[in-house]
Amino acid sequence: MKKNFCYGLTALLTMCFSVCVLAQQKTIFTTANKKVVVYTTADSTNYRLSQTATASFSPAVQPLETQPSIFVDPSHSFQTFLGMGGALTDAAAETFAKLPAAKQQEILDAYYNTDKGIGYTFARTNINSCDFSSDTYTYVKDGDKNLSSFNLSHDEKFKMPLIKKAMQSSGNKLRLFVSPWSPPAWMKTNNDMLHGGKLKEDYADAWANYYVKFIKAYEQKGIPIWGLTVQNEPMATQTWESCIYTAEDERDFIKNHLGPTLLKNGLQSKKLIAWDHNRDLLYHRASTILNDAAAAKYVWGIGFHWYEVWNGGHQYENVKRVKESFPDKNLMLTEACLYPFSWQTMSQWKWGETYGENILHDLNNGAVAWTDWNILLDETGGPNHVGNFCFAPIHSKSDGSLHYMNSYYYIGHFSKFIRPNAKRIISSSNRAQLQTTAFRNEDGSIAVVVLNETPQRFAYKLFIGSQAVDATSLPHSIQTLVIE
C-alpha cells in the first residue's frame, strides 16, 4: 500500500510539473477587446511612419492558398530583444556641434524620443580614431607602454558632449558599446594605424589595459559603458584605421590578455563582443572562439556587419547557424551603412528596403540588438579623413537644414514599436513577397512588421488563432501593426 501511494504521488507530481513547464513555455494571449493600429511607410506616397488604419479582430476560417495571410502565434517565444541604435562617431558629433540649438534638439528627439522619434536605446563609439574622424589620433604619447599619459581631451570637445546629450534624451536608457579600429601605430607590426598590420605580441597586455583605461576614463566622466568589441573588422586591411586578427589571434588575445585584464580590473560585467565583421566568415570566427572554453567564458556574444554583399549577396543564414550552435551566446549587428554617398541617389527607395530586409532577417535569425553606423553626417557624407563617404539616416547641410532618408523610417518601424525586453514570437507568411517578424512587448502589446519589396499591392489577413483582421500592403512598403 505504501509502495502504491508513493508511486501515485510521484506520478501526480510529475504531471503537475509537466503542466507547470507547459504553462511557462506557452504565453496566453487573447484578441478580445484588442485593436490593431497600422503604421505605414510607402514609396510614391506621403506615408512616413504614418498611422494609416485601425482594425478589430473578428472570427475567421481556414484561408485558401489563394488568400495572402500572415499567421502570428504568441504562444511560442524566442530571444529577448535589447534594442536598436546608431553610432556616435567623431563625424556625427562634429556635424551635430555645427547645428543650431533647435536642430540639435530635433536630432535628439528624432532618434531618442519614443513619442516624437524612433526610440533608439543603443549606441556605439570609437576608441582612438576611425575613418569617420577628421584626423588620426590616440589617447597616449608614442611609446608610452604604461599608458601614464592617457588623456581624453580629444573626445571632450565634440564626441562626449553628444553622447551625454543622447543618453539624457533616452532617459538614461542608452546602452553604449565601444570599438577600436586600431591600436596606436607603435604597438603594430606596420608602425601605422592605417593599412592593416597586426598587434605586436609584446604590446598585447598594454593594449588590453588600454580598453580598461578608456572604459574607466569615460565612466569617470559620467558616461557608462555597456560593452566593447575586440576589433572593428579584424579581417580587413583598409586605407583607414585597421588591424588584422585571424580567428586564432582574436581567440588567444581574448583568452590570454583582454578577458583576464577586464576581470582583474572589475570590468567582467561589460559585454565582450567578438568578430565585429561581416556575416560571410561569421560562423568560422564564432566557432573558433566559442569552441575554446577558456576564451568563450569571457565572451558575451558575437557582433557582425552586413557588407558581405561584395561577394554575392547577404548571407543571413550564417547568423542562424551561430545561434543554433551556440544558443547561450548573443548575436547583434554592430554596424551597417549604405554607400557611395551622392545627393543624386539619396531618395532611391532601395536604401530603406535594404535596411528593412536586413533587420527583419537578423531578428528572425536570433539577433538581440541592431546598431546602425553614423546617426548623422554632413552634406558630403562625412567628415571622413580618408574620403570614405557614405549615407546616414539623417544628413545636414551647411545652412542647418536636415534631410531624412527613407532608411530612417524603415529603421523606425522596428525600433519605435519593438521595445527593449520584448520577446520575438512567431509570425509566418504564406507569400514570399510579404516578409514578416513579430515581437511581444513587456506591456503585452504585439508589434508585427510586414515588409513588401515588390511593386505589387497585397490585401491580406493577419491571423491570431481563429481571429483575423484585414490589412493592405502597398507596393514597396513597410508596415508595423501594433496589437494592443
mmCIF file of C-alpha atoms in Angstrom, residues 7-304:
data_model
loop_
_atom_site.group_PDB
_atom_site.id
_atom_site.type_symbol
_atom_site.label_atom_id
_atom_site.label_comp_id
_atom_site.label_asym_id
_atom_site.label_seq_id
_atom_site.Cartn_x
_atom_site.Cartn_y
_atom_site.Cartn_z
ATOM 1 C CA TYR A 7 4.048 5.642 -6.967
ATOM 2 C CA GLY A 8 0.805 7.610 -7.215
ATOM 3 C CA LEU A 9 2.304 10.657 -5.536
ATOM 4 C CA THR A 10 5.296 10.571 -7.881
ATOM 5 C CA ALA A 11 3.027 10.358 -10.909
ATOM 6 C CA LEU A 12 0.914 13.260 -9.636
ATOM 7 C CA LEU A 13 3.959 15.437 -9.007
ATOM 8 C CA THR A 14 5.345 14.575 -12.450
ATOM 9 C CA MET A 15 2.062 15.534 -14.085
ATOM 10 C CA CYS A 16 1.897 18.803 -12.138
ATOM 11 C CA PHE A 17 5.495 19.605 -13.076
ATOM 12 C CA SER A 18 4.739 18.959 -16.744
ATOM 13 C CA VAL A 19 1.714 21.254 -16.648
ATOM 14 C CA CYS A 20 3.798 23.973 -14.968
ATOM 15 C CA VAL A 21 6.528 23.655 -17.579
ATOM 16 C CA LEU A 22 3.978 23.871 -20.389
ATOM 17 C CA ALA A 23 2.415 26.877 -18.725
ATOM 18 C CA GLN A 24 5.808 28.561 -18.626
ATOM 19 C CA GLN A 25 6.501 27.753 -22.258
ATOM 20 C CA LYS A 26 3.121 28.884 -23.549
ATOM 21 C CA THR A 27 2.147 32.535 -23.355
ATOM 22 C CA ILE A 28 -1.585 33.047 -23.165
ATOM 23 C CA PHE A 29 -2.804 35.821 -25.463
ATOM 24 C CA THR A 30 -6.345 36.779 -26.329
ATOM 25 C CA THR A 31 -7.537 39.080 -29.100
ATOM 26 C CA ALA A 32 -10.651 40.022 -27.106
ATOM 27 C CA ASN A 33 -11.018 43.789 -26.831
ATOM 28 C CA LYS A 34 -7.794 44.292 -28.748
ATOM 29 C CA LYS A 35 -7.416 46.824 -31.552
ATOM 30 C CA VAL A 36 -4.854 46.863 -34.326
ATOM 31 C CA VAL A 37 -3.201 50.163 -35.267
ATOM 32 C CA VAL A 38 -1.358 50.157 -38.589
ATOM 33 C CA TYR A 39 1.647 52.384 -39.304
ATOM 34 C CA THR A 40 2.970 52.621 -42.861
ATOM 35 C CA THR A 41 5.916 53.921 -44.850
ATOM 36 C CA ALA A 42 5.473 53.530 -48.612
ATOM 37 C CA ASP A 43 7.072 54.630 -51.845
ATOM 38 C CA SER A 44 5.153 57.120 -54.051
ATOM 39 C CA THR A 45 3.103 58.269 -51.035
ATOM 40 C CA ASN A 46 3.440 60.722 -48.180
ATOM 41 C CA TYR A 47 3.325 57.905 -45.638
ATOM 42 C CA ARG A 48 6.344 58.037 -43.346
ATOM 43 C CA LEU A 49 5.710 56.079 -40.157
ATOM 44 C CA SER A 50 2.140 57.301 -40.613
ATOM 45 C CA GLN A 51 -0.898 55.844 -38.888
ATOM 46 C CA THR A 52 -2.940 54.586 -41.824
ATOM 47 C CA ALA A 53 -5.603 52.285 -40.380
ATOM 48 C CA THR A 54 -7.199 50.796 -37.287
ATOM 49 C CA ALA A 55 -8.992 47.472 -37.151
ATOM 50 C CA SER A 56 -10.522 44.930 -34.808
ATOM 51 C CA PHE A 57 -10.339 41.157 -34.814
ATOM 52 C CA SER A 58 -13.247 39.052 -35.948
ATOM 53 C CA PRO A 59 -13.771 35.293 -36.353
ATOM 54 C CA ALA A 60 -12.045 33.821 -39.404
ATOM 55 C CA VAL A 61 -11.951 30.434 -41.091
ATOM 56 C CA GLN A 62 -9.190 28.435 -42.715
ATOM 57 C CA PRO A 63 -7.729 30.608 -45.513
ATOM 58 C CA LEU A 64 -7.357 29.302 -49.032
ATOM 59 C CA GLU A 65 -3.975 29.115 -50.726
ATOM 60 C CA THR A 66 -5.121 31.971 -52.940
ATOM 61 C CA GLN A 67 -5.616 34.271 -49.940
ATOM 62 C CA PRO A 68 -2.478 36.113 -48.741
ATOM 63 C CA SER A 69 -2.143 35.598 -45.000
ATOM 64 C CA ILE A 70 0.173 36.217 -42.074
ATOM 65 C CA PHE A 71 -0.072 33.963 -39.018
ATOM 66 C CA VAL A 72 1.044 35.292 -35.634
ATOM 67 C CA ASP A 73 1.433 32.865 -32.737
ATOM 68 C CA PRO A 74 2.271 34.482 -29.367
ATOM 69 C CA SER A 75 2.393 31.097 -27.611
ATOM 70 C CA HIS A 76 5.930 30.463 -28.877
ATOM 71 C CA SER A 77 8.653 32.926 -27.891
ATOM 72 C CA PHE A 78 12.351 33.178 -28.645
ATOM 73 C CA GLN A 79 15.165 35.665 -27.953
ATOM 74 C CA THR A 80 14.753 38.740 -25.782
ATOM 75 C CA PHE A 81 15.238 41.963 -27.746
ATOM 76 C CA LEU A 82 17.624 44.507 -26.223
ATOM 77 C CA GLY A 83 17.212 47.433 -28.604
ATOM 78 C CA MET A 84 18.406 49.334 -31.663
ATOM 79 C CA GLY A 85 20.576 52.351 -32.224
ATOM 80 C CA GLY A 86 23.327 54.086 -34.169
ATOM 81 C CA ALA A 87 26.938 55.156 -33.799
ATOM 82 C CA LEU A 88 28.020 58.387 -32.120
ATOM 83 C CA THR A 89 31.262 58.882 -34.035
ATOM 84 C CA ASP A 90 33.549 61.888 -34.282
ATOM 85 C CA ALA A 91 31.896 62.688 -37.614
ATOM 86 C CA ALA A 92 28.395 62.614 -36.140
ATOM 87 C CA ALA A 93 29.488 64.701 -33.158
ATOM 88 C CA GLU A 94 31.297 67.351 -35.224
ATOM 89 C CA THR A 95 28.330 67.654 -37.589
ATOM 90 C CA PHE A 96 25.938 67.890 -34.629
ATOM 91 C CA ALA A 97 28.009 70.644 -32.991
ATOM 92 C CA LYS A 98 27.647 72.884 -36.069
ATOM 93 C CA LEU A 99 23.833 72.784 -35.975
ATOM 94 C CA PRO A 100 21.635 75.470 -34.388
ATOM 95 C CA ALA A 101 20.271 74.515 -30.981
ATOM 96 C CA ALA A 102 16.781 73.855 -32.356
ATOM 97 C CA LYS A 103 18.127 71.452 -34.974
ATOM 98 C CA GLN A 104 20.259 69.700 -32.365
ATOM 99 C CA GLN A 105 17.128 69.121 -30.311
ATOM 100 C CA GLU A 106 15.319 67.857 -33.409
ATOM 101 C CA ILE A 107 18.053 65.254 -33.933
ATOM 102 C CA LEU A 108 17.907 64.139 -30.297
ATOM 103 C CA ASP A 109 14.114 63.855 -30.415
ATOM 104 C CA ALA A 110 14.182 62.095 -33.785
ATOM 105 C CA TYR A 111 16.420 59.336 -32.503
ATOM 106 C CA TYR A 112 15.889 59.004 -28.754
ATOM 107 C CA ASN A 113 12.339 60.151 -28.017
ATOM 108 C CA THR A 114 9.857 57.269 -28.205
ATOM 109 C CA ASP A 115 6.897 59.563 -28.947
ATOM 110 C CA LYS A 116 8.409 62.141 -31.320
ATOM 111 C CA GLY A 117 11.071 59.836 -32.732
ATOM 112 C CA ILE A 118 12.121 56.229 -33.158
ATOM 113 C CA GLY A 119 13.271 55.383 -29.640
ATOM 114 C CA TYR A 120 16.924 54.374 -30.002
ATOM 115 C CA THR A 121 18.366 52.564 -26.963
ATOM 116 C CA PHE A 122 21.792 51.519 -28.304
ATOM 117 C CA ALA A 123 24.894 53.437 -29.337
ATOM 118 C CA ARG A 124 28.453 52.719 -30.427
ATOM 119 C CA THR A 125 31.522 54.894 -30.364
ATOM 120 C CA ASN A 126 35.146 54.536 -31.414
ATOM 121 C CA ILE A 127 38.261 54.010 -29.264
ATOM 122 C CA ASN A 128 41.014 56.062 -30.964
ATOM 123 C CA SER A 129 40.249 57.465 -34.418
ATOM 124 C CA CYS A 130 38.344 55.714 -37.191
ATOM 125 C CA ASP A 131 37.665 56.657 -40.803
ATOM 126 C CA PHE A 132 34.754 58.834 -39.643
ATOM 127 C CA SER A 133 37.105 61.119 -37.722
ATOM 128 C CA SER A 134 38.611 64.347 -39.025
ATOM 129 C CA ASP A 135 42.091 63.264 -38.032
ATOM 130 C CA THR A 136 44.118 60.303 -36.802
ATOM 131 C CA TYR A 137 44.564 60.262 -33.034
ATOM 132 C CA THR A 138 45.162 58.168 -29.919
ATOM 133 C CA TYR A 139 44.954 58.946 -26.200
ATOM 134 C CA VAL A 140 48.617 58.362 -25.279
ATOM 135 C CA LYS A 141 52.041 59.601 -26.265
ATOM 136 C CA ASP A 142 54.143 57.463 -28.579
ATOM 137 C CA GLY A 143 55.923 54.629 -26.805
ATOM 138 C CA ASP A 144 54.025 55.038 -23.524
ATOM 139 C CA LYS A 145 53.601 51.330 -22.751
ATOM 140 C CA ASN A 146 52.450 52.089 -19.188
ATOM 141 C CA LEU A 147 49.710 54.412 -20.544
ATOM 142 C CA SER A 148 50.598 57.051 -17.964
ATOM 143 C CA SER A 149 49.887 59.818 -20.488
ATOM 144 C CA PHE A 150 46.336 58.583 -21.215
ATOM 145 C CA ASN A 151 44.155 61.617 -21.886
ATOM 146 C CA LEU A 152 40.618 62.025 -23.281
ATOM 147 C CA SER A 153 40.875 65.707 -24.198
ATOM 148 C CA HIS A 154 40.229 64.920 -27.885
ATOM 149 C CA ASP A 155 36.836 63.319 -27.126
ATOM 150 C CA GLU A 156 35.795 66.009 -24.661
ATOM 151 C CA LYS A 157 35.419 68.609 -27.405
ATOM 152 C CA PHE A 158 32.684 67.014 -29.566
ATOM 153 C CA LYS A 159 32.079 63.308 -29.006
ATOM 154 C CA MET A 160 31.479 63.136 -25.265
ATOM 155 C CA PRO A 161 29.036 66.084 -25.187
ATOM 156 C CA LEU A 162 26.918 64.404 -27.889
ATOM 157 C CA ILE A 163 26.991 61.066 -26.082
ATOM 158 C CA LYS A 164 25.858 62.712 -22.850
ATOM 159 C CA LYS A 165 23.005 64.511 -24.615
ATOM 160 C CA ALA A 166 21.929 61.290 -26.327
ATOM 161 C CA MET A 167 21.928 59.440 -23.019
ATOM 162 C CA GLN A 168 19.902 62.175 -21.353
ATOM 163 C CA SER A 169 17.427 62.258 -24.240
ATOM 164 C CA SER A 170 16.925 58.491 -23.965
ATOM 165 C CA GLY A 171 16.017 58.785 -20.314
ATOM 166 C CA ASN A 172 19.438 57.320 -19.471
ATOM 167 C CA LYS A 173 18.406 54.054 -21.102
ATOM 168 C CA LEU A 174 21.084 54.171 -23.802
ATOM 169 C CA ARG A 175 23.464 51.205 -23.883
ATOM 170 C CA LEU A 176 26.849 52.308 -25.224
ATOM 171 C CA PHE A 177 29.447 49.896 -26.566
ATOM 172 C CA VAL A 178 32.910 50.873 -27.748
ATOM 173 C CA SER A 179 35.154 49.592 -30.551
ATOM 174 C CA PRO A 180 38.774 50.158 -31.580
ATOM 175 C CA TRP A 181 39.724 50.480 -35.254
ATOM 176 C CA SER A 182 43.445 50.325 -34.477
ATOM 177 C CA PRO A 183 45.932 50.335 -31.610
ATOM 178 C CA PRO A 184 48.474 53.174 -31.649
ATOM 179 C CA ALA A 185 50.916 52.820 -34.547
ATOM 180 C CA TRP A 186 53.881 51.973 -32.298
ATOM 181 C CA MET A 187 52.016 48.893 -30.996
ATOM 182 C CA LYS A 188 51.662 47.468 -34.534
ATOM 183 C CA THR A 189 53.800 45.472 -36.929
ATOM 184 C CA ASN A 190 53.450 48.066 -39.720
ATOM 185 C CA ASN A 191 54.027 51.071 -37.415
ATOM 186 C CA ASP A 192 50.910 52.656 -38.917
ATOM 187 C CA MET A 193 47.348 52.984 -37.589
ATOM 188 C CA LEU A 194 46.109 52.707 -41.169
ATOM 189 C CA HIS A 195 46.569 49.926 -43.759
ATOM 190 C CA GLY A 196 46.052 46.881 -41.544
ATOM 191 C CA GLY A 197 49.081 45.465 -39.791
ATOM 192 C CA LYS A 198 48.868 43.396 -36.620
ATOM 193 C CA LEU A 199 49.237 43.939 -32.897
ATOM 194 C CA LYS A 200 52.771 43.201 -31.737
ATOM 195 C CA GLU A 201 52.739 40.387 -29.182
ATOM 196 C CA ASP A 202 54.955 42.431 -26.829
ATOM 197 C CA TYR A 203 52.164 45.012 -26.582
ATOM 198 C CA ALA A 204 49.218 42.639 -26.051
ATOM 199 C CA ASP A 205 48.948 43.380 -22.326
ATOM 200 C CA ALA A 206 49.411 47.112 -22.837
ATOM 201 C CA TRP A 207 46.671 47.108 -25.465
ATOM 202 C CA ALA A 208 44.349 45.141 -23.178
ATOM 203 C CA ASN A 209 44.965 47.732 -20.471
ATOM 204 C CA TYR A 210 44.149 50.457 -22.998
ATOM 205 C CA TYR A 211 40.498 49.246 -23.160
ATOM 206 C CA VAL A 212 40.341 49.378 -19.370
ATOM 207 C CA LYS A 213 41.784 52.894 -19.299
ATOM 208 C CA PHE A 214 39.246 54.050 -21.879
ATOM 209 C CA ILE A 215 36.236 52.491 -20.144
ATOM 210 C CA LYS A 216 37.172 53.771 -16.702
ATOM 211 C CA ALA A 217 38.002 57.251 -18.007
ATOM 212 C CA TYR A 218 34.650 57.514 -19.787
ATOM 213 C CA GLU A 219 32.793 56.333 -16.715
ATOM 214 C CA GLN A 220 34.635 58.828 -14.539
ATOM 215 C CA LYS A 221 33.307 61.489 -16.929
ATOM 216 C CA GLY A 222 29.744 60.275 -16.358
ATOM 217 C CA ILE A 223 29.381 58.042 -19.438
ATOM 218 C CA PRO A 224 28.635 54.419 -18.513
ATOM 219 C CA ILE A 225 29.935 51.764 -20.905
ATOM 220 C CA TRP A 226 27.704 48.719 -21.544
ATOM 221 C CA GLY A 227 30.097 46.678 -23.656
ATOM 222 C CA LEU A 228 33.006 46.527 -26.066
ATOM 223 C CA THR A 229 34.073 44.778 -29.230
ATOM 224 C CA VAL A 230 37.581 43.401 -29.613
ATOM 225 C CA GLN A 231 38.351 44.940 -33.004
ATOM 226 C CA ASN A 232 36.372 46.552 -35.801
ATOM 227 C CA GLU A 233 36.531 44.429 -38.980
ATOM 228 C CA PRO A 234 39.549 42.320 -37.985
ATOM 229 C CA MET A 235 39.980 40.727 -41.420
ATOM 230 C CA ALA A 236 40.037 43.941 -43.471
ATOM 231 C CA THR A 237 43.170 45.822 -44.480
ATOM 232 C CA GLN A 238 41.749 49.283 -45.093
ATOM 233 C CA THR A 239 43.098 52.647 -46.241
ATOM 234 C CA TRP A 240 41.863 53.901 -42.863
ATOM 235 C CA GLU A 241 42.467 52.684 -39.291
ATOM 236 C CA SER A 242 42.532 48.882 -39.259
ATOM 237 C CA CYS A 243 44.233 45.943 -37.572
ATOM 238 C CA ILE A 244 44.248 42.277 -38.578
ATOM 239 C CA TYR A 245 43.394 39.406 -36.238
ATOM 240 C CA THR A 246 42.939 35.872 -37.537
ATOM 241 C CA ALA A 247 40.335 33.816 -35.701
ATOM 242 C CA GLU A 248 43.131 32.224 -33.661
ATOM 243 C CA ASP A 249 44.679 35.637 -32.957
ATOM 244 C CA GLU A 250 41.422 37.013 -31.611
ATOM 245 C CA ARG A 251 40.702 33.862 -29.599
ATOM 246 C CA ASP A 252 44.116 33.981 -27.949
ATOM 247 C CA PHE A 253 44.003 37.736 -27.321
ATOM 248 C CA ILE A 254 40.661 37.310 -25.554
ATOM 249 C CA LYS A 255 41.784 34.237 -23.626
ATOM 250 C CA ASN A 256 45.240 35.374 -22.570
ATOM 251 C CA HIS A 257 45.019 39.153 -22.404
ATOM 252 C CA LEU A 258 41.750 41.061 -22.782
ATOM 253 C CA GLY A 259 39.461 38.722 -20.828
ATOM 254 C CA PRO A 260 41.767 38.348 -17.821
ATOM 255 C CA THR A 261 42.542 42.086 -17.848
ATOM 256 C CA LEU A 262 38.860 43.032 -17.749
ATOM 257 C CA LEU A 263 38.331 40.548 -14.913
ATOM 258 C CA LYS A 264 41.356 41.787 -12.949
ATOM 259 C CA ASN A 265 40.060 45.360 -13.159
ATOM 260 C CA GLY A 266 36.490 44.550 -12.096
ATOM 261 C CA LEU A 267 35.050 45.015 -15.592
ATOM 262 C CA GLN A 268 33.848 41.454 -16.143
ATOM 263 C CA SER A 269 30.233 42.694 -16.337
ATOM 264 C CA LYS A 270 30.999 44.606 -19.545
ATOM 265 C CA LYS A 271 29.626 42.739 -22.545
ATOM 266 C CA LEU A 272 32.591 41.490 -24.567
ATOM 267 C CA ILE A 273 31.710 41.068 -28.252
ATOM 268 C CA ALA A 274 33.922 39.163 -30.688
ATOM 269 C CA TRP A 275 34.235 39.339 -34.511
ATOM 270 C CA ASP A 276 32.537 42.684 -35.372
ATOM 271 C CA HIS A 277 32.832 41.966 -39.111
ATOM 272 C CA ASN A 278 30.699 40.538 -41.927
ATOM 273 C CA ARG A 279 28.320 37.585 -41.969
ATOM 274 C CA ASP A 280 30.399 35.664 -44.549
ATOM 275 C CA LEU A 281 33.032 34.460 -42.053
ATOM 276 C CA LEU A 282 30.714 34.742 -39.057
ATOM 277 C CA TYR A 283 30.425 31.040 -38.297
ATOM 278 C CA HIS A 284 34.136 30.349 -38.703
ATOM 279 C CA ARG A 285 35.073 33.143 -36.301
ATOM 280 C CA ALA A 286 32.365 32.263 -33.774
ATOM 281 C CA SER A 287 33.192 28.554 -33.734
ATOM 282 C CA THR A 288 36.943 29.148 -33.402
ATOM 283 C CA ILE A 289 36.430 31.349 -30.345
ATOM 284 C CA LEU A 290 33.404 29.746 -28.714
ATOM 285 C CA ASN A 291 34.612 26.159 -29.037
ATOM 286 C CA ASP A 292 37.518 27.146 -26.797
ATOM 287 C CA ALA A 293 36.087 27.215 -23.277
ATOM 288 C CA ALA A 294 38.954 29.305 -21.920
ATOM 289 C CA ALA A 295 38.131 32.085 -24.409
ATOM 290 C CA ALA A 296 34.358 31.597 -24.560
ATOM 291 C CA LYS A 297 33.906 32.215 -20.833
ATOM 292 C CA TYR A 298 34.778 35.867 -21.368
ATOM 293 C CA VAL A 299 32.564 36.392 -24.455
ATOM 294 C CA TRP A 300 29.005 37.715 -24.158
ATOM 295 C CA GLY A 301 28.286 37.454 -27.850
ATOM 296 C CA ILE A 302 29.258 37.797 -31.486
ATOM 297 C CA GLY A 303 28.879 41.026 -33.450
ATOM 298 C CA PHE A 304 28.523 41.222 -37.209
#
